[in-house]
XYZ file of C-alpha atoms in Angstrom:
368
model
C -53.571 -152.518 -118.638
C -54.794 -155.245 -117.056
C -52.067 -158.283 -116.872
C -52.953 -162.127 -117.527
C -54.256 -163.968 -114.653
C -51.749 -166.320 -113.268
C -52.463 -169.768 -113.939
C -53.020 -171.248 -110.493
C -51.429 -174.551 -109.694
C -53.154 -177.340 -109.718
C -52.260 -179.890 -106.728
C -53.334 -183.788 -106.571
C -56.005 -184.107 -103.866
C -53.968 -186.021 -101.792
C -51.375 -183.182 -101.508
C -51.911 -181.699 -98.246
C -51.498 -185.034 -96.537
C -48.917 -186.163 -98.615
C -46.776 -183.666 -97.926
C -47.474 -184.064 -93.645
C -46.362 -187.657 -94.552
C -42.856 -186.597 -95.636
C -42.570 -184.189 -93.025
C -42.224 -186.944 -90.848
C -40.288 -189.112 -92.621
C -37.771 -185.882 -92.999
C -38.435 -184.685 -89.300
C -37.446 -188.995 -87.908
C -34.616 -189.477 -90.170
C -33.132 -187.106 -89.322
C -34.032 -187.746 -85.261
C -32.310 -191.451 -86.290
C -29.142 -189.729 -87.755
C -28.204 -187.208 -84.910
C -29.128 -190.372 -82.504
C -26.849 -192.754 -84.820
C -24.057 -189.902 -84.750
C -24.603 -189.693 -80.682
C -24.243 -193.351 -80.967
C -21.056 -193.807 -83.237
C -19.224 -191.325 -80.550
C -19.931 -192.304 -77.278
C -18.130 -196.523 -78.463
C -15.208 -194.341 -80.932
C -14.493 -192.801 -77.787
C -15.276 -195.973 -75.099
C -12.807 -197.722 -77.791
C -10.460 -194.675 -77.516
C -10.543 -194.824 -73.589
C -10.291 -198.461 -73.215
C -7.302 -198.936 -75.930
C -5.381 -195.646 -73.917
C -6.315 -197.563 -69.983
C -4.760 -200.683 -71.605
C -2.440 -199.735 -72.829
C -1.937 -197.721 -69.337
C -1.350 -201.199 -67.653
C 0.417 -202.859 -70.104
C 3.412 -200.849 -71.291
C 3.255 -198.059 -67.735
C 1.999 -195.410 -70.332
C 2.623 -191.454 -68.446
C 0.125 -188.704 -68.682
C 2.483 -187.101 -71.074
C 2.122 -189.920 -73.785
C -2.231 -188.592 -73.613
C -1.632 -184.797 -74.381
C 0.503 -185.817 -77.113
C -1.951 -188.064 -77.925
C -4.413 -185.547 -78.235
C -1.981 -183.055 -80.339
C -1.220 -185.797 -82.775
C -5.362 -186.628 -82.953
C -5.812 -183.152 -83.081
C -3.294 -182.214 -85.966
C -4.460 -185.129 -87.852
C -8.947 -184.451 -87.523
C -9.136 -180.504 -87.332
C -12.660 -180.454 -88.152
C -13.799 -182.977 -85.354
C -13.686 -181.552 -81.618
C -13.218 -183.777 -78.060
C -9.598 -185.055 -78.789
C -8.263 -182.756 -76.164
C -6.011 -183.415 -73.015
C -9.011 -183.838 -70.895
C -11.430 -185.219 -73.143
C -8.804 -188.165 -73.780
C -8.958 -188.627 -69.823
C -12.332 -188.024 -69.600
C -12.903 -190.858 -72.118
C -10.046 -193.499 -69.959
C -12.128 -193.620 -66.816
C -15.208 -193.475 -68.625
C -13.251 -197.153 -69.592
C -12.033 -197.546 -66.068
C -15.860 -196.699 -64.598
C -17.938 -198.745 -67.663
C -15.340 -201.043 -68.733
C -19.067 -202.892 -71.393
C -20.243 -199.432 -72.008
C -23.228 -200.361 -69.826
C -24.904 -198.195 -66.550
C -25.856 -200.513 -64.974
C -28.730 -201.985 -67.570
C -28.750 -199.375 -70.176
C -25.759 -198.949 -73.100
C -24.372 -195.450 -72.213
C -24.393 -195.060 -75.696
C -28.197 -193.606 -75.476
C -26.619 -190.796 -73.605
C -24.759 -187.264 -74.708
C -20.752 -187.168 -74.736
C -21.666 -184.657 -71.618
C -24.379 -186.778 -69.670
C -21.707 -189.430 -69.251
C -18.904 -186.668 -67.721
C -21.813 -185.519 -65.770
C -22.388 -188.941 -64.106
C -18.301 -189.577 -64.064
C -17.301 -186.454 -62.269
C -20.616 -185.764 -60.306
C -21.399 -189.076 -58.539
C -19.232 -191.740 -57.308
C -21.386 -194.444 -55.821
C -22.072 -196.979 -58.876
C -25.950 -197.313 -57.690
C -26.152 -193.800 -57.350
C -24.718 -193.340 -61.554
C -27.107 -195.974 -62.266
C -30.214 -193.922 -60.986
C -29.995 -191.224 -62.753
C -29.234 -192.572 -66.307
C -31.617 -193.617 -66.174
C -34.012 -190.789 -64.973
C -32.257 -189.170 -67.956
C -32.983 -191.550 -70.716
C -36.610 -191.779 -69.322
C -37.205 -188.291 -69.304
C -35.048 -186.758 -71.529
C -32.995 -184.117 -69.122
C -30.920 -181.970 -71.133
C -27.786 -182.068 -69.234
C -28.921 -178.509 -66.948
C -31.618 -181.054 -65.722
C -29.637 -183.985 -64.616
C -26.935 -181.345 -63.290
C -29.614 -179.811 -61.404
C -31.481 -183.134 -59.960
C -27.789 -184.381 -58.373
C -26.942 -181.016 -56.804
C -30.823 -181.569 -55.789
C -30.534 -184.774 -54.002
C -32.849 -186.089 -56.711
C -32.610 -190.129 -55.677
C -33.068 -189.275 -51.150
C -35.902 -187.777 -51.804
C -37.910 -189.317 -54.884
C -40.605 -191.583 -53.872
C -40.391 -190.122 -50.045
C -43.371 -189.508 -49.125
C -46.315 -190.344 -47.031
C -48.679 -191.982 -48.713
C -51.122 -194.230 -48.991
C -52.378 -194.574 -51.875
C -50.766 -198.762 -51.153
C -54.658 -199.604 -50.066
C -56.509 -196.333 -52.063
C -55.224 -197.286 -55.150
C -54.722 -200.284 -57.972
C -50.877 -202.165 -57.377
C -49.227 -200.378 -60.179
C -50.991 -197.765 -60.219
C -50.199 -196.752 -56.465
C -46.579 -197.343 -57.549
C -45.889 -195.272 -60.316
C -48.003 -192.431 -58.450
C -46.049 -193.449 -54.911
C -43.259 -192.720 -56.985
C -44.180 -189.626 -58.453
C -44.062 -187.445 -54.891
C -40.962 -186.718 -53.590
C -40.242 -184.951 -50.006
C -39.076 -182.459 -49.356
C -39.379 -180.519 -51.819
C -37.145 -177.632 -52.258
C -38.507 -174.317 -52.944
C -35.228 -172.262 -52.143
C -35.675 -170.575 -56.525
C -38.244 -168.355 -54.739
C -36.256 -166.741 -52.563
C -38.724 -166.243 -50.117
C -37.624 -166.582 -46.357
C -39.695 -169.352 -44.104
C -41.662 -166.815 -42.491
C -44.012 -166.741 -45.747
C -47.627 -167.529 -45.761
C -48.971 -169.530 -48.396
C -51.082 -166.841 -50.506
C -46.889 -165.713 -51.014
C -45.427 -168.964 -51.560
C -48.452 -170.242 -53.837
C -48.285 -166.890 -56.086
C -44.680 -166.924 -55.957
C -44.992 -171.385 -57.235
C -46.805 -169.250 -60.593
C -44.777 -166.562 -60.899
C -41.574 -169.146 -61.261
C -44.323 -171.784 -62.797
C -41.359 -173.658 -65.198
C -38.473 -174.228 -61.841
C -41.889 -175.309 -60.235
C -42.934 -178.069 -62.558
C -39.230 -179.126 -62.664
C -39.610 -179.253 -59.374
C -42.571 -181.272 -59.319
C -40.916 -183.584 -61.500
C -41.903 -185.083 -65.017
C -46.021 -185.040 -66.469
C -47.681 -182.159 -64.004
C -49.489 -180.096 -66.433
C -50.836 -177.082 -64.099
C -54.266 -176.251 -64.683
C -55.073 -173.373 -61.969
C -54.677 -171.980 -59.073
C -57.228 -170.279 -56.397
C -58.875 -173.281 -58.292
C -63.017 -172.120 -57.695
C -65.712 -175.349 -57.096
C -68.734 -174.563 -55.945
C -70.904 -177.909 -53.729
C -74.345 -177.057 -52.611
C -73.657 -173.124 -53.466
C -70.570 -173.201 -51.668
C -67.762 -171.533 -52.904
C -63.905 -173.536 -52.273
C -60.842 -173.101 -53.891
C -58.632 -175.509 -54.408
C -54.847 -173.854 -54.522
C -53.039 -175.564 -57.123
C -54.458 -177.687 -59.269
C -52.773 -179.597 -61.972
C -53.289 -183.195 -64.539
C -50.869 -185.484 -64.317
C -50.702 -186.978 -67.780
C -48.773 -189.894 -67.001
C -50.505 -190.851 -63.844
C -53.633 -189.922 -66.031
C -55.558 -187.890 -62.867
C -56.025 -184.885 -61.480
C -53.656 -183.528 -59.456
C -54.358 -181.872 -56.302
C -52.073 -179.377 -54.017
C -52.715 -177.942 -51.345
C -50.115 -175.394 -49.355
C -49.757 -175.161 -45.380
C -47.302 -172.450 -43.718
C -47.826 -174.315 -40.606
C -46.666 -178.345 -39.409
C -49.417 -181.000 -40.745
C -52.893 -180.835 -38.583
C -55.206 -184.214 -39.502
C -57.487 -181.579 -40.439
C -55.560 -180.705 -43.271
C -55.461 -184.729 -44.595
C -59.682 -184.051 -43.926
C -60.031 -181.113 -45.918
C -57.810 -182.186 -48.506
C -60.276 -185.284 -48.350
C -63.359 -182.909 -49.541
C -61.606 -181.497 -52.232
C -60.443 -184.671 -54.022
C -64.330 -186.181 -53.576
C -65.700 -182.902 -55.139
C -62.866 -182.822 -58.477
C -63.748 -186.683 -58.571
C -67.348 -185.733 -58.629
C -67.452 -182.494 -60.944
C -64.731 -182.765 -63.368
C -62.625 -186.022 -63.528
C -63.916 -187.448 -66.659
C -64.719 -191.550 -66.954
C -61.477 -192.260 -68.203
C -59.719 -190.681 -65.733
C -57.480 -192.113 -63.127
C -59.095 -191.347 -59.251
C -57.709 -187.724 -58.721
C -54.704 -187.856 -55.604
C -53.874 -185.057 -52.628
C -50.857 -183.502 -52.302
C -50.414 -181.770 -49.428
C -46.981 -179.601 -48.644
C -46.258 -178.378 -45.260
C -43.502 -176.746 -43.753
C -43.260 -179.594 -41.573
C -44.411 -182.614 -40.117
C -44.317 -185.261 -37.728
C -44.254 -188.666 -38.808
C -46.256 -191.316 -36.693
C -49.678 -188.143 -37.283
C -49.043 -187.710 -40.592
C -49.489 -192.245 -40.994
C -52.425 -192.205 -38.170
C -54.287 -188.697 -40.321
C -54.245 -190.757 -43.548
C -55.422 -194.647 -42.826
C -58.974 -193.151 -42.252
C -59.236 -191.166 -45.330
C -61.081 -192.168 -48.370
C -58.941 -190.493 -51.138
C -55.051 -190.896 -51.893
C -52.886 -188.400 -50.501
C -49.741 -188.010 -49.847
C -48.159 -185.081 -47.231
C -44.797 -184.348 -47.557
C -42.391 -181.026 -46.335
C -41.404 -178.241 -48.697
C -38.442 -176.526 -47.761
C -38.085 -172.576 -48.689
C -34.536 -171.936 -47.649
C -32.001 -175.193 -46.873
C -28.069 -175.448 -46.466
C -26.733 -176.825 -49.287
C -24.293 -179.888 -48.845
C -20.371 -180.023 -48.995
C -19.982 -179.201 -53.139
C -20.379 -182.392 -54.445
C -16.716 -181.895 -56.485
C -14.833 -182.093 -52.825
C -16.094 -185.492 -52.903
C -16.362 -187.120 -56.359
C -13.677 -188.220 -58.697
C -13.365 -184.068 -60.482
C -11.005 -184.293 -64.027
C -8.397 -182.771 -61.631
C -7.739 -186.120 -60.003
C -8.501 -188.149 -62.417
C -5.035 -186.135 -64.241
C -3.402 -185.864 -60.328
C -3.638 -189.841 -60.288
C -2.639 -190.230 -64.198
C 0.829 -187.923 -62.656
C 1.361 -190.514 -59.837
C 1.470 -193.008 -62.570
C 4.370 -191.479 -64.633
C 6.110 -190.215 -62.006
C 6.522 -193.717 -60.962
C 6.292 -195.259 -64.676
C 9.635 -192.760 -65.217
C 11.222 -193.654 -61.649
C 11.311 -197.132 -62.711
C 12.702 -196.245 -65.820
C 15.541 -194.476 -64.548
C 17.077 -197.458 -62.672
C 16.833 -199.246 -66.066
C 19.479 -200.236 -67.781
C 20.522 -197.419 -70.574
C 20.178 -199.863 -73.258
C 17.355 -201.151 -72.901
C 14.852 -199.842 -75.437
C 12.026 -199.199 -73.516
C 14.257 -196.376 -71.983
C 15.181 -195.209 -75.707
C 10.988 -195.441 -76.276
C 9.861 -193.606 -73.216
C 12.864 -190.118 -73.878
C 11.079 -189.839 -77.349
C 7.285 -189.643 -75.631
């Protein structure tokens, strides 16, 4: 018994295009809704923090009032998170540190709440907070990445490599390329000792390519290792080849498990010439080189680069490094904020106890 063939659904000729357009609109609307919700949350937290701060300063609140406020808000809005005592104290500290709601020239509501908490508790210098906030917004760093870059002192390393970019690249491109490189690079995630050979380091970097790309920074796309080029029948192998999506150019990375020597720059200069001649597309920017050495002497590196035709940067890498004191030991943690608030509460209570018994202030504080 044969079944009747089902009628095929006839779709308009432009249905696929229309569907793609609808998907794009829906995705955009969802993203805007998330961003809008985040902005409203950050602005709300700033208002709450500002009011707590203002009432504490004007009315002499102690820390206990924040605990009571936390309980009352959680009871009134059980479906909402974020009204814990600690979080309310973070809101107060947020408003105290950034009374305008701006982190430098950036609006704080461009960042998720826990990014703001990290900036407040892991950094004490306003300039550092502003720099990391700008980078987090520009590069879309998740919270874990922000914490890692703060821990690894990224601001001190960014743009610190020795380069000849200023004289070898046009001004806007030279500045951007210079800021792309670091010194030193931290490769402690490889688990290798200082005695490791170049090929061991190279292979380990590829095995940990995600961490390696994170350390290199935004925009690096991996092309290949021991990348083969042929010049007049002779084979040469580039340690690591990348393409930088923001600089719009190839980046040749050479590893040296020794101190920098002037001859290293000459070898890298040759590789850059070969890549420009054989691989670089007409609309690509000039290829740049990054020479990673175990150690370097600054003046030797500067002299070596002064006579090099191609744009090259020289930086050190660290396989093993002694970490500095934990950031939390010198920075305003929530415990320190609470201690400060508790001290304020003790002072307030002493003042209340010394006030006449019939004053309404004493009665109100007793209830709180």
